[in-house]
Coordinates of C-alpha atoms in Angstrom, one line a residue:
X1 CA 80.5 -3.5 107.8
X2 CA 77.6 -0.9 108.7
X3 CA 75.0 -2.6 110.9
X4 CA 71.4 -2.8 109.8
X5 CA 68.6 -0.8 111.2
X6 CA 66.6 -4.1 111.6
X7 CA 69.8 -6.7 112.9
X8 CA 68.2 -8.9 115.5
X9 CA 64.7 -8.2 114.1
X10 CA 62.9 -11.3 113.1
X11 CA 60.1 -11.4 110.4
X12 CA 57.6 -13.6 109.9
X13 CA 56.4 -13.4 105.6
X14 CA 53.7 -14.7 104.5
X15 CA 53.3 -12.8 101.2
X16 CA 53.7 -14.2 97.9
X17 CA 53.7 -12.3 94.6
X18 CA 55.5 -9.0 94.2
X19 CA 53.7 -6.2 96.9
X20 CA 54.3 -7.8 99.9
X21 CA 57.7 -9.5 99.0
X22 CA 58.6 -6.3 98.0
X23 CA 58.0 -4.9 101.7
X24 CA 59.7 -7.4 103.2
X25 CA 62.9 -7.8 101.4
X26 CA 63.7 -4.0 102.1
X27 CA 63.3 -5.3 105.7
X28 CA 65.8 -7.7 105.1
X29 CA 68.4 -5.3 103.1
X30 CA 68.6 -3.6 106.1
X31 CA 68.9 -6.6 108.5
X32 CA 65.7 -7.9 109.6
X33 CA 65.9 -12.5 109.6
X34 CA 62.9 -12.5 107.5
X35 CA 61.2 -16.0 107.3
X36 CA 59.1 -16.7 103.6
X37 CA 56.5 -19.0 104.2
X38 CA 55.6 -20.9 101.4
X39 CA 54.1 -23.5 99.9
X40 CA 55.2 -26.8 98.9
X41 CA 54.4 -25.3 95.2
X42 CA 55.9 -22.3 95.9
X43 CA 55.4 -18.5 96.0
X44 CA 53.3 -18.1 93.0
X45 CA 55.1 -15.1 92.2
X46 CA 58.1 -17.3 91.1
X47 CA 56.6 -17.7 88.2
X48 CA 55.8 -14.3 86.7
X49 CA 57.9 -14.5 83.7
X50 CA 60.6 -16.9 82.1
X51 CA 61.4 -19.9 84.6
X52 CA 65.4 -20.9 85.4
X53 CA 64.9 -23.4 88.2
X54 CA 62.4 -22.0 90.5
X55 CA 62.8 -18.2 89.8
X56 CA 62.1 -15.7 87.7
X57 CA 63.2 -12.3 87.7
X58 CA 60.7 -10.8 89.8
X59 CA 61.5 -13.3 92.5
X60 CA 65.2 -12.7 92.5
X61 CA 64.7 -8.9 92.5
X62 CA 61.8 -8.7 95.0
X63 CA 63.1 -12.3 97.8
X64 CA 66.6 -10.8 98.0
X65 CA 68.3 -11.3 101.7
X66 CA 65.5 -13.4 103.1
X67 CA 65.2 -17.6 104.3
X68 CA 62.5 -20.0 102.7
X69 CA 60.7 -22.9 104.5
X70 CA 57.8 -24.6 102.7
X71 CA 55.3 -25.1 105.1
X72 CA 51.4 -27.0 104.4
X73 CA 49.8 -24.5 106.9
X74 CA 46.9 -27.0 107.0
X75 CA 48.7 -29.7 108.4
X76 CA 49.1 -30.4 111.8
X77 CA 53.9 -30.1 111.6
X78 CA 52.8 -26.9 109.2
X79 CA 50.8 -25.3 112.1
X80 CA 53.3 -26.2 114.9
X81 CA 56.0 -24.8 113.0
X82 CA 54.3 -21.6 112.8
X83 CA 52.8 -21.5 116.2
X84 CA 56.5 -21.3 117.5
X85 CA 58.1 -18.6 114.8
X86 CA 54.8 -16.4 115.7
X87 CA 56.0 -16.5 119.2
X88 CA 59.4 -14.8 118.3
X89 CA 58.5 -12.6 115.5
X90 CA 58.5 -8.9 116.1
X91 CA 56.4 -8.4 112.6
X92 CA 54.1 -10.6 110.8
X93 CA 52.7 -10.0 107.1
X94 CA 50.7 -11.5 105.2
X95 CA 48.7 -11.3 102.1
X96 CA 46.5 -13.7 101.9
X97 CA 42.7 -13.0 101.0
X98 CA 40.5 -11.5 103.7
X99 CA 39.4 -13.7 106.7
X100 CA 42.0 -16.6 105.2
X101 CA 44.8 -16.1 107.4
X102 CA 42.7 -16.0 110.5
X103 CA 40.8 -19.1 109.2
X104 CA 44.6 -20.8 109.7
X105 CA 44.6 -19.7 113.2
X106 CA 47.4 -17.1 112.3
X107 CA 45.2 -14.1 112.1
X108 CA 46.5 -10.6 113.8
X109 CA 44.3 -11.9 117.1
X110 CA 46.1 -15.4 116.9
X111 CA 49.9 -13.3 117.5
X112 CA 48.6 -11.2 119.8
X113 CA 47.8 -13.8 122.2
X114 CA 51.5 -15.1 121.9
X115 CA 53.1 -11.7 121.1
X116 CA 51.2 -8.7 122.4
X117 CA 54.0 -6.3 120.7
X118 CA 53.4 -7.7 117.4
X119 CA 53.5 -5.5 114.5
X120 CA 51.4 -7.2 112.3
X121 CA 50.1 -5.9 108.3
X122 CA 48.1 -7.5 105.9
X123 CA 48.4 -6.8 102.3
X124 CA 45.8 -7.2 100.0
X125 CA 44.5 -5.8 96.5
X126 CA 41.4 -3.7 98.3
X127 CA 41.6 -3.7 101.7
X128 CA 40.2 -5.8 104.8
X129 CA 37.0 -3.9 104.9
X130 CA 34.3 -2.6 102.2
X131 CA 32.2 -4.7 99.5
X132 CA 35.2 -5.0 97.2
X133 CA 37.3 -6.8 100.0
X134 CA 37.1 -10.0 99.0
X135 CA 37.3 -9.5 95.2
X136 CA 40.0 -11.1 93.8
X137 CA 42.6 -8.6 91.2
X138 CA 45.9 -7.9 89.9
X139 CA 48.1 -4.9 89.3
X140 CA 46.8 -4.3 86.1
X141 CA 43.2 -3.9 87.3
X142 CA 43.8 -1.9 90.3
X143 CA 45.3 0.3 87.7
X144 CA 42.1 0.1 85.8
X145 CA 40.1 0.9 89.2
X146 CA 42.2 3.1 90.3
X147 CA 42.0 5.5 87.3
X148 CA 45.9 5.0 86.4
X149 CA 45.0 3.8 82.8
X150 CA 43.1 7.5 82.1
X151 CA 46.1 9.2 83.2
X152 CA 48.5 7.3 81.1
X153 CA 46.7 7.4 77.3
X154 CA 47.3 6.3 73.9
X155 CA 47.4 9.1 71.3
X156 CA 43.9 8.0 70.3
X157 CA 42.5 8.1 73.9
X158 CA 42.7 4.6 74.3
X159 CA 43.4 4.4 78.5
X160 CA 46.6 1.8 78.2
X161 CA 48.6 -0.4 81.2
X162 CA 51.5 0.5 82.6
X163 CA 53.5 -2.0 80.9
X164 CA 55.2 -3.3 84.6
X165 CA 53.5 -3.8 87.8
X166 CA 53.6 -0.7 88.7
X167 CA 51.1 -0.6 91.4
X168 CA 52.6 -3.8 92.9
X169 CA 55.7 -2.5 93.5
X170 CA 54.7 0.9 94.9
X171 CA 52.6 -1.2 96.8
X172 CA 55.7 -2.6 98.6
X173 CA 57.3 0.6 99.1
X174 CA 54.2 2.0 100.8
X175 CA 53.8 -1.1 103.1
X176 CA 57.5 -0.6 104.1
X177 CA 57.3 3.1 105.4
X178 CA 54.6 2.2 107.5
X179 CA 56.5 -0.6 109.2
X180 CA 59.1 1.6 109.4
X181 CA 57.6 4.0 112.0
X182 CA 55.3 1.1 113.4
X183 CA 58.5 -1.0 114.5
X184 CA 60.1 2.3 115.9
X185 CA 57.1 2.3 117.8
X186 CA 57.4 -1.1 119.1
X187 CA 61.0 -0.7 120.3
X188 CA 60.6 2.8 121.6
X189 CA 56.8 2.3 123.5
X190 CA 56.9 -1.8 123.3
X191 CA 53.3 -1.2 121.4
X192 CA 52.3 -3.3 118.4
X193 CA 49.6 -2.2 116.1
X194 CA 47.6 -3.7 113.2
X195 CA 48.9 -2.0 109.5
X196 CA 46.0 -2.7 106.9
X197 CA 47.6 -2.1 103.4
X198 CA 46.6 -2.5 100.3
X199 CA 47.1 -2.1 96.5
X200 CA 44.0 0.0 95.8
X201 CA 45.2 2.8 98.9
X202 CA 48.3 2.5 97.7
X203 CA 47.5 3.6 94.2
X204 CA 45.6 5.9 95.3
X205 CA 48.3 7.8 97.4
X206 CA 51.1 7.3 94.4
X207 CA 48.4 9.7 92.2
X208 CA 47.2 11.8 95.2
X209 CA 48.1 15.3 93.4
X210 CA 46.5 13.9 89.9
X211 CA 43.3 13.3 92.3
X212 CA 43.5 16.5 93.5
X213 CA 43.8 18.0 89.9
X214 CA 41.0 16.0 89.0
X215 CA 38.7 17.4 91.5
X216 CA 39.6 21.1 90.8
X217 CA 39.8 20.7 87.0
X218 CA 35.9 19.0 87.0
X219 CA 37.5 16.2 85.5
X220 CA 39.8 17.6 82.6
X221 CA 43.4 17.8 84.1
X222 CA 45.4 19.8 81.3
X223 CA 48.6 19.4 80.4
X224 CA 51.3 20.4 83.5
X225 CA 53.0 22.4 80.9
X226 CA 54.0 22.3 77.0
X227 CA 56.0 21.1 75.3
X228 CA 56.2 17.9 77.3
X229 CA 56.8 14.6 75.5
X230 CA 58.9 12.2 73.3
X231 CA 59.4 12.8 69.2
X232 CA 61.1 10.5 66.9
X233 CA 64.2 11.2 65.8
X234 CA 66.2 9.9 62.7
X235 CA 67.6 7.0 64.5
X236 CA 65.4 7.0 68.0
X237 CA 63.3 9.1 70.0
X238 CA 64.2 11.9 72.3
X239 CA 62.8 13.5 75.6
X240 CA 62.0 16.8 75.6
X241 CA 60.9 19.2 78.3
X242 CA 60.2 23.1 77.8
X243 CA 58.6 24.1 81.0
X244 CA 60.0 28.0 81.7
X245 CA 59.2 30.5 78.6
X246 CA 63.4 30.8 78.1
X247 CA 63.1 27.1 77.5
X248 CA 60.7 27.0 74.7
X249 CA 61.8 30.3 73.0
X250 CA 65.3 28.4 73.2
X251 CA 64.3 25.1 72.3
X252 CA 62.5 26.5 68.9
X253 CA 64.8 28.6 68.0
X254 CA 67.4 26.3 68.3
X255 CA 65.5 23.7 66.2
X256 CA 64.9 26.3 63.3
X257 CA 61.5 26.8 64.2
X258 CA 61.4 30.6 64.7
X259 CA 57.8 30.7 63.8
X260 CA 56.9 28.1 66.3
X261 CA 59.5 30.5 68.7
X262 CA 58.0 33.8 68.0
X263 CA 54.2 33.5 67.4
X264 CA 52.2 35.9 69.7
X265 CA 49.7 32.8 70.1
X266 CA 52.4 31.1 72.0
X267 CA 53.7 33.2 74.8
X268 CA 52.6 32.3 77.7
X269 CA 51.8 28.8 79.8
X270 CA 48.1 29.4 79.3
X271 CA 48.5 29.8 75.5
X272 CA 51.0 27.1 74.9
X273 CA 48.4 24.3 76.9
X274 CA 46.0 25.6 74.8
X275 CA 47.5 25.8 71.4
X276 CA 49.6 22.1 72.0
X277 CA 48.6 20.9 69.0
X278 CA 50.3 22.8 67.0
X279 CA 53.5 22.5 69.2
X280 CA 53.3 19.3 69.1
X281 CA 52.8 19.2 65.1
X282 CA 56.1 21.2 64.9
X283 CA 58.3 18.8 66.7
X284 CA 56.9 15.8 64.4
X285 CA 58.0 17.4 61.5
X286 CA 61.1 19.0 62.5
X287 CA 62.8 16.4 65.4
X288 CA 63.1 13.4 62.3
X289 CA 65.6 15.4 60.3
X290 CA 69.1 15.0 63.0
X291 CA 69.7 11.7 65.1
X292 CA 68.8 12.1 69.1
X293 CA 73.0 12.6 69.7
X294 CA 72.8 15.7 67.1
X295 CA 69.7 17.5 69.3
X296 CA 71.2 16.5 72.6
X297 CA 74.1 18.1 71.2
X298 CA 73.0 20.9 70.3
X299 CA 70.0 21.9 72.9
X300 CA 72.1 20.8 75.7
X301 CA 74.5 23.2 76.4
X302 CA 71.9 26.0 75.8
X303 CA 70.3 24.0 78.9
X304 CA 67.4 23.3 77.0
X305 CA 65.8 20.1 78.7
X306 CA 66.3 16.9 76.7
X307 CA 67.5 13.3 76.8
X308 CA 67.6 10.3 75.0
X309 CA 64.9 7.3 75.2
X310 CA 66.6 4.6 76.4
X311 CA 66.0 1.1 76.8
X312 CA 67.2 -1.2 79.3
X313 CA 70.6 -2.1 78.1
X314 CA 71.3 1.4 77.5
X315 CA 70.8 1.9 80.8
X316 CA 72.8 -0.8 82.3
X317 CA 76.0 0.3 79.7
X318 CA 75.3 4.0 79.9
X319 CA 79.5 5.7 81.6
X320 CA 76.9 7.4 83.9
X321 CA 75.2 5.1 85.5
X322 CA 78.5 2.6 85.6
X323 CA 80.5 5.5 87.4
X324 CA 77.9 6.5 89.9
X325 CA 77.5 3.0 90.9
X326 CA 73.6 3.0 90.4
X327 CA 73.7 -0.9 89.5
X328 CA 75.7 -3.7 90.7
X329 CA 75.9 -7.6 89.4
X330 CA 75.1 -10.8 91.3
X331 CA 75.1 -14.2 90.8
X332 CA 72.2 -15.9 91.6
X333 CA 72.7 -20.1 92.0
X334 CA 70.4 -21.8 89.4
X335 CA 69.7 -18.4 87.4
X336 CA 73.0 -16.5 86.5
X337 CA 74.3 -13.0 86.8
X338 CA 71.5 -10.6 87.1
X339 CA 71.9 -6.6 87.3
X340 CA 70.7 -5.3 91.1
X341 CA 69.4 -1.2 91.2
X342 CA 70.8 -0.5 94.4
X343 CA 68.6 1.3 96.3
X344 CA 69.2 4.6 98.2
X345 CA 70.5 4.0 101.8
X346 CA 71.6 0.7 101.2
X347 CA 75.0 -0.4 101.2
X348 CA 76.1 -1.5 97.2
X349 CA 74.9 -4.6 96.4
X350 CA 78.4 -6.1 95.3
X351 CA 79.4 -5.3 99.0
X352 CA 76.4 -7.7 100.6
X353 CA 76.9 -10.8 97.7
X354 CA 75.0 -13.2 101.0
X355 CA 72.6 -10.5 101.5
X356 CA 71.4 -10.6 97.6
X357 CA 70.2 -14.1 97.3
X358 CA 66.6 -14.8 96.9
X359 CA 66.1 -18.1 98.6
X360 CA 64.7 -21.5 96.5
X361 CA 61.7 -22.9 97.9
X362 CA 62.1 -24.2 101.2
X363 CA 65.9 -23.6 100.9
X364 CA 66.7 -22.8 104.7
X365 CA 64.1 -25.1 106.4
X366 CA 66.2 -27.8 108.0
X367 CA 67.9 -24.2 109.9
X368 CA 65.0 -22.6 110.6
X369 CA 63.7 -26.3 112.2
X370 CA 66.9 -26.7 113.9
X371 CA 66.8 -23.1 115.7
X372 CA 63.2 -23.6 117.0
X373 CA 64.4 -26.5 119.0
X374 CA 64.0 -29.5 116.5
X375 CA 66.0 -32.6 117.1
X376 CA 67.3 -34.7 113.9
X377 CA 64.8 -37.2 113.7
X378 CA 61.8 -35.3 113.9
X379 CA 63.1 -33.2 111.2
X380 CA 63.4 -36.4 109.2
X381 CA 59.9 -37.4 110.4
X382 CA 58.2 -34.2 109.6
X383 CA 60.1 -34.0 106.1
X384 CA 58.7 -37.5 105.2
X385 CA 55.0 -36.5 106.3
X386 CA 55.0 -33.7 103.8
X387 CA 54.0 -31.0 106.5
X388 CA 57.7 -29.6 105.9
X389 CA 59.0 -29.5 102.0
X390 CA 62.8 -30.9 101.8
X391 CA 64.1 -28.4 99.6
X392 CA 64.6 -29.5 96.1
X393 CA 68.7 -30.0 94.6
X394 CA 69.1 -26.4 92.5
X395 CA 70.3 -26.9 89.0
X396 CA 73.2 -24.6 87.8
X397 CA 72.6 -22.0 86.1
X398 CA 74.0 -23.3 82.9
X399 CA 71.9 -26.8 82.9

């Protein structure tokens, strides 16, 4: 078995919905013991969507490989407990509000004082600092603020919602590259730093070039290049993209649309962004008459970009994507057989099944107690005092 970049790397996770959970489970894919904190309730995040047990979806797919104890940070066992995995964690995160964590006693100054080669982040929707800090938002509205919804437009105008968390999960994957270099830091220079991260920066960066084009259009970005965009077919939609001039005469001409293919108005980038409408217009009239397999078909193997709008399950059954080995299954106890993406430089999922499970609330707490020097009975005595959760008995799957 290949070891993981992060074996012997201990994490200390606060962070409860999708951004943050996100962040740390790819710490944990590639080795990292990463501790979930939670409440008695629960990571609220367990709840976004359909309930089996005490997961949904997004808590399988974004808790994978970690350990669960449900602490009451408030009470006196709840704070112990923490004290002691603060002292051996090489990275803390959290994601609570502003100023809440350090109102715990478990602020970035608290594990300094215990760890000074703590890597520490805090995740939040808009930052630590500036008058928006505080303010309490989602995904969807960071999408909203972050001008994501202007970019992404009905065909009235209408600025419309990714329709998944989009910014969330980018989110994660921006808080996880700069861990990455911040814990090479700490084991090369035994430094630890402070990583403030949030979902409004992080949106930001994901459309840096569309800010950019903003800027230098004076606020009228056109069109990267036409035609660009789905079309309804008899039995579907298909994808089509024309970018080089070869493309578009060929995609035209292949359609039947030799007026569309040899108008003077049309040749060139410049002319085709400004004359889209009537591009467009052709393709509505013309892409209805064959089903999407008939175009692929035929614009295909004349290299003329094009491919069929999926759903989900075509996905999943697609030969392609079952011979390159893009998904795996796993069995998740209390939830069932769920489809994993695996993720580049990762091993396959099928190959890690103990890796893939996303813990149940407080699952591994009695362990975790146990390793920080706990005897038996005051396990049973903190259990009883409600400071520690006993984790709950996990109903199959089928029940």
């Amino acid at each position: 078995m290949i070891k993981g970049a992060y074996d012997g790397l201990t994490v200390l996770d606060f962070t409860q919905g999708v951004a943050g959970p996100h962040a740390t489970m790819l710490l944990a894919l590639h080795g990292a013991d990463v501790i979930k904190i939670e409440p008695a309730e629960g990571d609220w995040g367990r709840a976004l969507g359909e309930l089996k047990g005490d997961h949904c979806a997004h808590s399988v797919a974004f808790n994978r490989g970690k350990r669960s104890i449900a602490l009451d940070l408030k009470s006196a066992d709840g704070k112990a407990v923490v004290g002691k995995l603060m002292a051996k964690a090489d990275v803390v995160i959290e994601s609570f509000r502003p100023g809440v964590i350090s109102r715990l006693g478990f602020g970035y100054e608290d594990a300094k004082k215990v760890n000074p080669k703590v890597v520490y982040c805090s995740v939040s929707g808009f930052g630590q600092t500036g008058p928006f800090s505080k303010r309490p938002t989602v995904d969807g509205l960071i999408q909203a603020f972050s001008g994501m919804m202007v970019m992404n437009k009905l065909p009235d105008g209408t600025p419309w919602r990714q329709g998944m968390i989009a910014v969330d999960v980018t989110t994660g994957l921006y808080t996880f590259q700069a861990l990455a270099p911040a814990i090479m830091r700490q084991l090369r220079y035994g430094e630890g730093c402070y990583i403030d991260s949030s979902l409004m920066r992080a949106a930001a960066a994901f459309q840096g070039a569309k800010l950019m084009e903003w800027v230098f259009s004076n606020g009228t970005p056109p069109p990267l290049y036409m035609p660009a965009g789905s079309y309804k077919t008899s039995n579907g939609y298909i994808m089509v993209s024309a970018m080089r001039p070869h493309h578009f005469k060929a995609l035209f001409e292949l359609i039947g649309r030799k007026d569309i293919a040899d108008d003077p108005e049309l040749q060139g980038h410049e002319a085709r962004i400004r004359n889209a409408p009537r591009i467009v217009k052709a393709l509505q009239e013309t892409m209805p008459s064959k089903t999407t397999e008939e175009w692929i078909a035929l614009l295909q193997p004349k290299e003329v970009f094009c491919e069929r709008v999926n759903n989900y399950s075509d996905y999943l059954e697609h030969p392609h994507v079952k011979e390159s080995g893009a998904v795996d299954w796993i069995e998740q106890d209390g939830f069932g057989r769920m489809p994993v993406a695996n993720i580049p430089g990762l091993p396959p999922a099928g190959q890690h099944d103990a890796q893939q499970h996303a813990p149940h609330i407080g699952e591994n707490g009695r362990d975790i107690l146990e390793e920080l020097g706990y005897g038996a009975a005051e396990i049973e005595a903190m259990l009883s005092r409600g400071g520690v959760r006993a984790p709950a008995p996990v109903a199959r799957a089928a029940d």
